[in-house]
PDB file of N, CA and C in Angstrom:
ATOM      1  N   MET J  17     -21.377 -17.044 -58.753  1.00 89.00           N
ATOM      2  CA  MET J  17     -20.701 -15.841 -58.316  1.00 89.00           C
ATOM      3  C   MET J  17     -19.177 -16.007 -58.451  1.00 89.00           C
ATOM      4  N   GLU J  18     -18.647 -17.142 -57.978  1.00 92.00           N
ATOM      5  CA  GLU J  18     -17.205 -17.363 -58.029  1.00 92.00           C
ATOM      6  C   GLU J  18     -16.680 -17.362 -59.465  1.00 92.00           C
ATOM      7  N   GLU J  19     -17.406 -18.003 -60.356  1.00 95.00           N
ATOM      8  CA  GLU J  19     -16.976 -18.061 -61.757  1.00 95.00           C
ATOM      9  C   GLU J  19     -16.966 -16.677 -62.391  1.00 95.00           C
ATOM     10  N   LYS J  20     -17.952 -15.848 -62.054  1.00 96.00           N
ATOM     11  CA  LYS J  20     -18.018 -14.501 -62.624  1.00 96.00           C
ATOM     12  C   LYS J  20     -16.875 -13.634 -62.100  1.00 96.00           C
ATOM     13  N   VAL J  21     -16.561 -13.746 -60.804  1.00 96.00           N
ATOM     14  CA  VAL J  21     -15.444 -12.986 -60.246  1.00 96.00           C
ATOM     15  C   VAL J  21     -14.142 -13.414 -60.925  1.00 96.00           C
ATOM     16  N   LEU J  22     -13.947 -14.714 -61.113  1.00 97.00           N
ATOM     17  CA  LEU J  22     -12.758 -15.214 -61.803  1.00 97.00           C
ATOM     18  C   LEU J  22     -12.700 -14.669 -63.228  1.00 97.00           C
ATOM     19  N   SER J  23     -13.828 -14.646 -63.909  1.00 97.00           N
ATOM     20  CA  SER J  23     -13.894 -14.127 -65.264  1.00 97.00           C
ATOM     21  C   SER J  23     -13.500 -12.647 -65.315  1.00 97.00           C
ATOM     22  N   ILE J  24     -13.989 -11.863 -64.368  1.00 97.00           N
ATOM     23  CA  ILE J  24     -13.657 -10.435 -64.312  1.00 97.00           C
ATOM     24  C   ILE J  24     -12.164 -10.250 -64.069  1.00 97.00           C
ATOM     25  N   ILE J  25     -11.617 -11.017 -63.144  1.00 97.00           N
ATOM     26  CA  ILE J  25     -10.182 -10.922 -62.856  1.00 97.00           C
ATOM     27  C   ILE J  25      -9.370 -11.265 -64.102  1.00 97.00           C
ATOM     28  N   ASN J  26      -9.785 -12.292 -64.806  1.00 98.00           N
ATOM     29  CA  ASN J  26      -9.050 -12.684 -66.006  1.00 98.00           C
ATOM     30  C   ASN J  26      -9.202 -11.666 -67.127  1.00 98.00           C
ATOM     31  N   GLU J  27     -10.317 -10.950 -67.197  1.00 97.00           N
ATOM     32  CA  GLU J  27     -10.462  -9.860 -68.174  1.00 97.00           C
ATOM     33  C   GLU J  27      -9.422  -8.777 -67.901  1.00 97.00           C
ATOM     34  N   ILE J  28      -9.279  -8.432 -66.636  1.00 97.00           N
ATOM     35  CA  ILE J  28      -8.316  -7.396 -66.245  1.00 97.00           C
ATOM     36  C   ILE J  28      -6.895  -7.866 -66.542  1.00 97.00           C
ATOM     37  N   ARG J  29      -6.590  -9.119 -66.204  1.00 96.00           N
ATOM     38  CA  ARG J  29      -5.252  -9.663 -66.458  1.00 96.00           C
ATOM     39  C   ARG J  29      -4.969  -9.734 -67.961  1.00 96.00           C
ATOM     40  N   ALA J  30      -5.963 -10.097 -68.755  1.00 97.00           N
ATOM     41  CA  ALA J  30      -5.775 -10.204 -70.202  1.00 97.00           C
ATOM     42  C   ALA J  30      -5.437  -8.846 -70.816  1.00 97.00           C
ATOM     43  N   ALA J  31      -6.063  -7.801 -70.302  1.00 95.00           N
ATOM     44  CA  ALA J  31      -5.785  -6.454 -70.814  1.00 95.00           C
ATOM     45  C   ALA J  31      -4.337  -6.049 -70.561  1.00 95.00           C
ATOM     46  N   LYS J  32      -3.710  -6.666 -69.568  1.00 94.00           N
ATOM     47  CA  LYS J  32      -2.309  -6.389 -69.243  1.00 94.00           C
ATOM     48  C   LYS J  32      -1.384  -7.452 -69.832  1.00 94.00           C
ATOM     49  N   GLU J  33      -1.945  -8.291 -70.687  1.00 96.00           N
ATOM     50  CA  GLU J  33      -1.212  -9.389 -71.311  1.00 96.00           C
ATOM     51  C   GLU J  33      -0.602 -10.336 -70.278  1.00 96.00           C
ATOM     52  N   MET J  34      -1.339 -10.549 -69.196  1.00 96.00           N
ATOM     53  CA  MET J  34      -0.939 -11.505 -68.174  1.00 96.00           C
ATOM     54  C   MET J  34      -1.704 -12.798 -68.400  1.00 96.00           C
ATOM     55  N   ALA J  35      -1.103 -13.902 -68.043  1.00 97.00           N
ATOM     56  CA  ALA J  35      -1.760 -15.196 -68.193  1.00 97.00           C
ATOM     57  C   ALA J  35      -2.993 -15.272 -67.294  1.00 97.00           C
ATOM     58  N   PRO J  36      -4.045 -15.934 -67.756  1.00 97.00           N
ATOM     59  CA  PRO J  36      -5.235 -16.088 -66.912  1.00 97.00           C
ATOM     60  C   PRO J  36      -4.933 -17.003 -65.731  1.00 97.00           C
ATOM     61  N   VAL J  37      -5.675 -16.806 -64.660  1.00 97.00           N
ATOM     62  CA  VAL J  37      -5.584 -17.718 -63.526  1.00 97.00           C
ATOM     63  C   VAL J  37      -6.700 -18.742 -63.669  1.00 97.00           C
ATOM     64  N   GLU J  38      -6.414 -19.966 -63.323  1.00 96.00           N
ATOM     65  CA  GLU J  38      -7.404 -21.028 -63.478  1.00 96.00           C
ATOM     66  C   GLU J  38      -8.319 -21.141 -62.274  1.00 96.00           C
ATOM     67  N   THR J  39      -7.768 -20.910 -61.095  1.00 95.00           N
ATOM     68  CA  THR J  39      -8.578 -21.017 -59.881  1.00 95.00           C
ATOM     69  C   THR J  39      -8.209 -19.903 -58.912  1.00 95.00           C
ATOM     70  N   ILE J  40      -9.189 -19.539 -58.120  1.00 96.00           N
ATOM     71  CA  ILE J  40      -8.983 -18.618 -57.013  1.00 96.00           C
ATOM     72  C   ILE J  40      -9.715 -19.214 -55.822  1.00 96.00           C
ATOM     73  N   ASN J  41      -9.281 -18.832 -54.623  1.00 96.00           N
ATOM     74  CA  ASN J  41      -9.999 -19.275 -53.425  1.00 96.00           C
ATOM     75  C   ASN J  41     -10.053 -18.107 -52.449  1.00 96.00           C
ATOM     76  N   ALA J  42     -10.691 -18.318 -51.335  1.00 96.00           N
ATOM     77  CA  ALA J  42     -10.910 -17.234 -50.374  1.00 96.00           C
ATOM     78  C   ALA J  42      -9.611 -16.590 -49.904  1.00 96.00           C
ATOM     79  N   ASP J  43      -8.521 -17.362 -49.876  1.00 97.00           N
ATOM     80  CA  ASP J  43      -7.242 -16.840 -49.388  1.00 97.00           C
ATOM     81  C   ASP J  43      -6.415 -16.134 -50.461  1.00 97.00           C
ATOM     82  N   THR J  44      -6.852 -16.164 -51.709  1.00 97.00           N
ATOM     83  CA  THR J  44      -6.108 -15.532 -52.793  1.00 97.00           C
ATOM     84  C   THR J  44      -6.045 -14.028 -52.558  1.00 97.00           C
ATOM     85  N   LYS J  45      -4.831 -13.487 -52.557  1.00 97.00           N
ATOM     86  CA  LYS J  45      -4.623 -12.056 -52.324  1.00 97.00           C
ATOM     87  C   LYS J  45      -4.625 -11.326 -53.659  1.00 97.00           C
ATOM     88  N   LEU J  46      -5.353 -10.235 -53.711  1.00 96.00           N
ATOM     89  CA  LEU J  46      -5.512  -9.479 -54.960  1.00 96.00           C
ATOM     90  C   LEU J  46      -4.189  -8.903 -55.455  1.00 96.00           C
ATOM     91  N   ARG J  47      -3.408  -8.322 -54.587  1.00 96.00           N
ATOM     92  CA  ARG J  47      -2.147  -7.704 -55.001  1.00 96.00           C
ATOM     93  C   ARG J  47      -1.021  -8.728 -55.115  1.00 96.00           C
ATOM     94  N   GLU J  48      -0.794  -9.485 -54.061  1.00 97.00           N
ATOM     95  CA  GLU J  48       0.359 -10.377 -54.027  1.00 97.00           C
ATOM     96  C   GLU J  48       0.203 -11.585 -54.952  1.00 97.00           C
ATOM     97  N   ASP J  49      -0.950 -12.246 -54.915  1.00 97.00           N
ATOM     98  CA  ASP J  49      -1.135 -13.481 -55.689  1.00 97.00           C
ATOM     99  C   ASP J  49      -1.559 -13.216 -57.132  1.00 97.00           C
ATOM    100  N   LEU J  50      -2.384 -12.187 -57.331  1.00 97.00           N
ATOM    101  CA  LEU J  50      -2.914 -11.909 -58.672  1.00 97.00           C
ATOM    102  C   LEU J  50      -2.180 -10.760 -59.363  1.00 97.00           C
ATOM    103  N   ASN J  51      -1.273 -10.124 -58.636  1.00 96.00           N
ATOM    104  CA  ASN J  51      -0.465  -9.020 -59.184  1.00 96.00           C
ATOM    105  C   ASN J  51      -1.312  -7.863 -59.707  1.00 96.00           C
ATOM    106  N   LEU J  52      -2.391  -7.544 -59.001  1.00 96.00           N
ATOM    107  CA  LEU J  52      -3.239  -6.428 -59.414  1.00 96.00           C
ATOM    108  C   LEU J  52      -2.723  -5.134 -58.791  1.00 96.00           C
ATOM    109  N   THR J  53      -2.691  -4.083 -59.579  1.00 96.00           N
ATOM    110  CA  THR J  53      -2.264  -2.763 -59.121  1.00 96.00           C
ATOM    111  C   THR J  53      -3.472  -1.990 -58.591  1.00 96.00           C
ATOM    112  N   SER J  54      -3.217  -0.814 -58.067  1.00 92.00           N
ATOM    113  CA  SER J  54      -4.316   0.045 -57.602  1.00 92.00           C
ATOM    114  C   SER J  54      -5.279   0.356 -58.744  1.00 92.00           C
ATOM    115  N   PHE J  55      -4.742   0.608 -59.925  1.00 95.00           N
ATOM    116  CA  PHE J  55      -5.580   0.867 -61.097  1.00 95.00           C
ATOM    117  C   PHE J  55      -6.437  -0.366 -61.415  1.00 95.00           C
ATOM    118  N   ASP J  56      -5.826  -1.559 -61.342  1.00 95.00           N
ATOM    119  CA  ASP J  56      -6.566  -2.803 -61.597  1.00 95.00           C
ATOM    120  C   ASP J  56      -7.681  -2.990 -60.573  1.00 95.00           C
ATOM    121  N   LEU J  57      -7.410  -2.644 -59.318  1.00 92.00           N
ATOM    122  CA  LEU J  57      -8.426  -2.786 -58.273  1.00 92.00           C
ATOM    123  C   LEU J  57      -9.587  -1.823 -58.511  1.00 92.00           C
ATOM    124  N   ALA J  58      -9.290  -0.641 -59.023  1.00 91.00           N
ATOM    125  CA  ALA J  58     -10.359   0.301 -59.368  1.00 91.00           C
ATOM    126  C   ALA J  58     -11.214  -0.270 -60.490  1.00 91.00           C
ATOM    127  N   GLU J  59     -10.560  -0.853 -61.488  1.00 94.00           N
ATOM    128  CA  GLU J  59     -11.295  -1.483 -62.590  1.00 94.00           C
ATOM    129  C   GLU J  59     -12.123  -2.669 -62.087  1.00 94.00           C
ATOM    130  N   LEU J  60     -11.538  -3.448 -61.181  1.00 93.00           N
ATOM    131  CA  LEU J  60     -12.256  -4.583 -60.590  1.00 93.00           C
ATOM    132  C   LEU J  60     -13.511  -4.106 -59.871  1.00 93.00           C
ATOM    133  N   THR J  61     -13.377  -3.020 -59.128  1.00 90.00           N
ATOM    134  CA  THR J  61     -14.525  -2.450 -58.406  1.00 90.00           C
ATOM    135  C   THR J  61     -15.646  -2.070 -59.362  1.00 90.00           C
ATOM    136  N   VAL J  62     -15.294  -1.394 -60.451  1.00 92.00           N
ATOM    137  CA  VAL J  62     -16.303  -0.957 -61.431  1.00 92.00           C
ATOM    138  C   VAL J  62     -16.985  -2.163 -62.063  1.00 92.00           C
ATOM    139  N   LYS J  63     -16.210  -3.150 -62.451  1.00 95.00           N
ATOM    140  CA  LYS J  63     -16.783  -4.327 -63.114  1.00 95.00           C
ATOM    141  C   LYS J  63     -17.674  -5.132 -62.168  1.00 95.00           C
ATOM    142  N   ILE J  64     -17.260  -5.264 -60.909  1.00 93.00           N
ATOM    143  CA  ILE J  64     -18.084  -5.995 -59.947  1.00 93.00           C
ATOM    144  C   ILE J  64     -19.348  -5.200 -59.631  1.00 93.00           C
ATOM    145  N   GLU J  65     -19.219  -3.887 -59.527  1.00 93.00           N
ATOM    146  CA  GLU J  65     -20.397  -3.060 -59.281  1.00 93.00           C
ATOM    147  C   GLU J  65     -21.390  -3.176 -60.440  1.00 93.00           C
ATOM    148  N   ASP J  66     -20.890  -3.172 -61.672  1.00 94.00           N
ATOM    149  CA  ASP J  66     -21.766  -3.324 -62.830  1.00 94.00           C
ATOM    150  C   ASP J  66     -22.466  -4.687 -62.822  1.00 94.00           C
ATOM    151  N   GLU J  67     -21.729  -5.726 -62.470  1.00 94.00           N
ATOM    152  CA  GLU J  67     -22.268  -7.093 -62.515  1.00 94.00           C
ATOM    153  C   GLU J  67     -23.188  -7.405 -61.339  1.00 94.00           C
ATOM    154  N   PHE J  68     -22.797  -6.982 -60.129  1.00 93.00           N
ATOM    155  CA  PHE J  68     -23.518  -7.384 -58.915  1.00 93.00           C
ATOM    156  C   PHE J  68     -24.222  -6.230 -58.212  1.00 93.00           C
ATOM    157  N   ASP J  69     -24.059  -5.005 -58.711  1.00 91.00           N
ATOM    158  CA  ASP J  69     -24.686  -3.815 -58.127  1.00 91.00           C
ATOM    159  C   ASP J  69     -24.260  -3.593 -56.674  1.00 91.00           C
ATOM    160  N   ILE J  70     -22.949  -3.763 -56.405  1.00 88.00           N
ATOM    161  CA  ILE J  70     -22.415  -3.513 -55.071  1.00 88.00           C
ATOM    162  C   ILE J  70     -21.001  -2.958 -55.201  1.00 88.00           C
ATOM    163  N   ASP J  71     -20.686  -1.979 -54.347  1.00 83.00           N
ATOM    164  CA  ASP J  71     -19.339  -1.403 -54.302  1.00 83.00           C
ATOM    165  C   ASP J  71     -18.548  -2.160 -53.242  1.00 83.00           C
ATOM    166  N   ILE J  72     -17.613  -3.001 -53.681  1.00 83.00           N
ATOM    167  CA  ILE J  72     -16.883  -3.846 -52.734  1.00 83.00           C
ATOM    168  C   ILE J  72     -15.918  -3.054 -51.852  1.00 83.00           C
ATOM    169  N   PHE J  73     -15.569  -1.838 -52.237  1.00 77.00           N
ATOM    170  CA  PHE J  73     -14.655  -1.022 -51.445  1.00 77.00           C
ATOM    171  C   PHE J  73     -15.386   0.058 -50.638  1.00 77.00           C
ATOM    172  N   GLU J  74     -16.709  -0.007 -50.594  1.00 81.00           N
ATOM    173  CA  GLU J  74     -17.493   1.010 -49.905  1.00 81.00           C
ATOM    174  C   GLU J  74     -17.120   1.125 -48.426  1.00 81.00           C
ATOM    175  N   ASP J  75     -16.856  -0.008 -47.773  1.00 81.00           N
ATOM    176  CA  ASP J  75     -16.561  -0.021 -46.338  1.00 81.00           C
ATOM    177  C   ASP J  75     -15.063  -0.023 -46.047  1.00 81.00           C
ATOM    178  N   GLY J  76     -14.247   0.145 -47.060  1.00 80.00           N
ATOM    179  CA  GLY J  76     -12.800   0.114 -46.861  1.00 80.00           C
ATOM    180  C   GLY J  76     -12.142  -0.831 -47.843  1.00 80.00           C
ATOM    181  N   LEU J  77     -10.859  -1.033 -47.649  1.00 82.00           N
ATOM    182  CA  LEU J  77     -10.085  -1.855 -48.567  1.00 82.00           C
ATOM    183  C   LEU J  77     -10.454  -3.328 -48.499  1.00 82.00           C
ATOM    184  N   VAL J  78     -10.368  -3.962 -49.619  1.00 88.00           N
ATOM    185  CA  VAL J  78     -10.567  -5.400 -49.746  1.00 88.00           C
ATOM    186  C   VAL J  78      -9.251  -5.952 -50.295  1.00 88.00           C
ATOM    187  N   SER J  79      -8.707  -6.986 -49.638  1.00 93.00           N
ATOM    188  CA  SER J  79      -7.406  -7.470 -50.081  1.00 93.00           C
ATOM    189  C   SER J  79      -7.391  -8.935 -50.512  1.00 93.00           C
ATOM    190  N   THR J  80      -8.488  -9.665 -50.250  1.00 95.00           N
ATOM    191  CA  THR J  80      -8.541 -11.072 -50.653  1.00 95.00           C
ATOM    192  C   THR J  80      -9.836 -11.382 -51.390  1.00 95.00           C
ATOM    193  N   ILE J  81      -9.816 -12.491 -52.091  1.00 96.00           N
ATOM    194  CA  ILE J  81     -11.024 -12.958 -52.776  1.00 96.00           C
ATOM    195  C   ILE J  81     -12.123 -13.258 -51.757  1.00 96.00           C
ATOM    196  N   GLY J  82     -11.757 -13.812 -50.615  1.00 95.00           N
ATOM    197  CA  GLY J  82     -12.732 -14.110 -49.566  1.00 95.00           C
ATOM    198  C   GLY J  82     -13.486 -12.868 -49.110  1.00 95.00           C
ATOM    199  N   GLU J  83     -12.784 -11.748 -49.019  1.00 93.00           N
ATOM    200  CA  GLU J  83     -13.438 -10.499 -48.626  1.00 93.00           C
ATOM    201  C   GLU J  83     -14.419 -10.038 -49.700  1.00 93.00           C
ATOM    202  N   ILE J  84     -14.079 -10.265 -50.957  1.00 93.00           N
ATOM    203  CA  ILE J  84     -15.023  -9.928 -52.042  1.00 93.00           C
ATOM    204  C   ILE J  84     -16.260 -10.811 -51.924  1.00 93.00           C
ATOM    205  N   TYR J  85     -16.058 -12.120 -51.752  1.00 94.00           N
ATOM    206  CA  TYR J  85     -17.191 -13.043 -51.621  1.00 94.00           C
ATOM    207  C   TYR J  85     -18.084 -12.645 -50.451  1.00 94.00           C
ATOM    208  N   ALA J  86     -17.477 -12.243 -49.326  1.00 91.00           N
ATOM    209  CA  ALA J  86     -18.252 -11.852 -48.155  1.00 91.00           C
ATOM    210  C   ALA J  86     -19.132 -10.642 -48.463  1.00 91.00           C
ATOM    211  N   LYS J  87     -18.592  -9.679 -49.189  1.00 89.00           N
ATOM    212  CA  LYS J  87     -19.375  -8.484 -49.557  1.00 89.00           C
ATOM    213  C   LYS J  87     -20.500  -8.848 -50.521  1.00 89.00           C
ATOM    214  N   LEU J  88     -20.223  -9.761 -51.445  1.00 90.00           N
ATOM    215  CA  LEU J  88     -21.236 -10.143 -52.433  1.00 90.00           C
ATOM    216  C   LEU J  88     -22.330 -10.994 -51.807  1.00 90.00           C
ATOM    217  N   SER J  89     -22.036 -11.620 -50.686  1.00 88.00           N
ATOM    218  CA  SER J  89     -23.017 -12.511 -50.039  1.00 88.00           C
ATOM    219  C   SER J  89     -23.961 -11.762 -49.108  1.00 88.00           C
ATOM    220  N   LYS J  90     -23.702 -10.483 -48.883  1.00 79.00           N
ATOM    221  CA  LYS J  90     -24.562  -9.696 -47.975  1.00 79.00           C
ATOM    222  C   LYS J  90     -25.920  -9.472 -48.565  1.00 79.00           C
TER     223      LYS J  90
END
């Protein structure tokens, strides 16, 4: 699961010509640490929903990788 989330994040970053990130952890912040915009977060939601069949923003905003992992572990 962690590797796939990292892969999705790096796909989004690559489309913006940003360098890939090598590691993420539960404390990694989507906006501040990964520099994702609202548009990027929407794309992240779609890609995670396609891969894992879950809407990570269904219950409200998600701001860290740990919050994504928690939703995927339900």
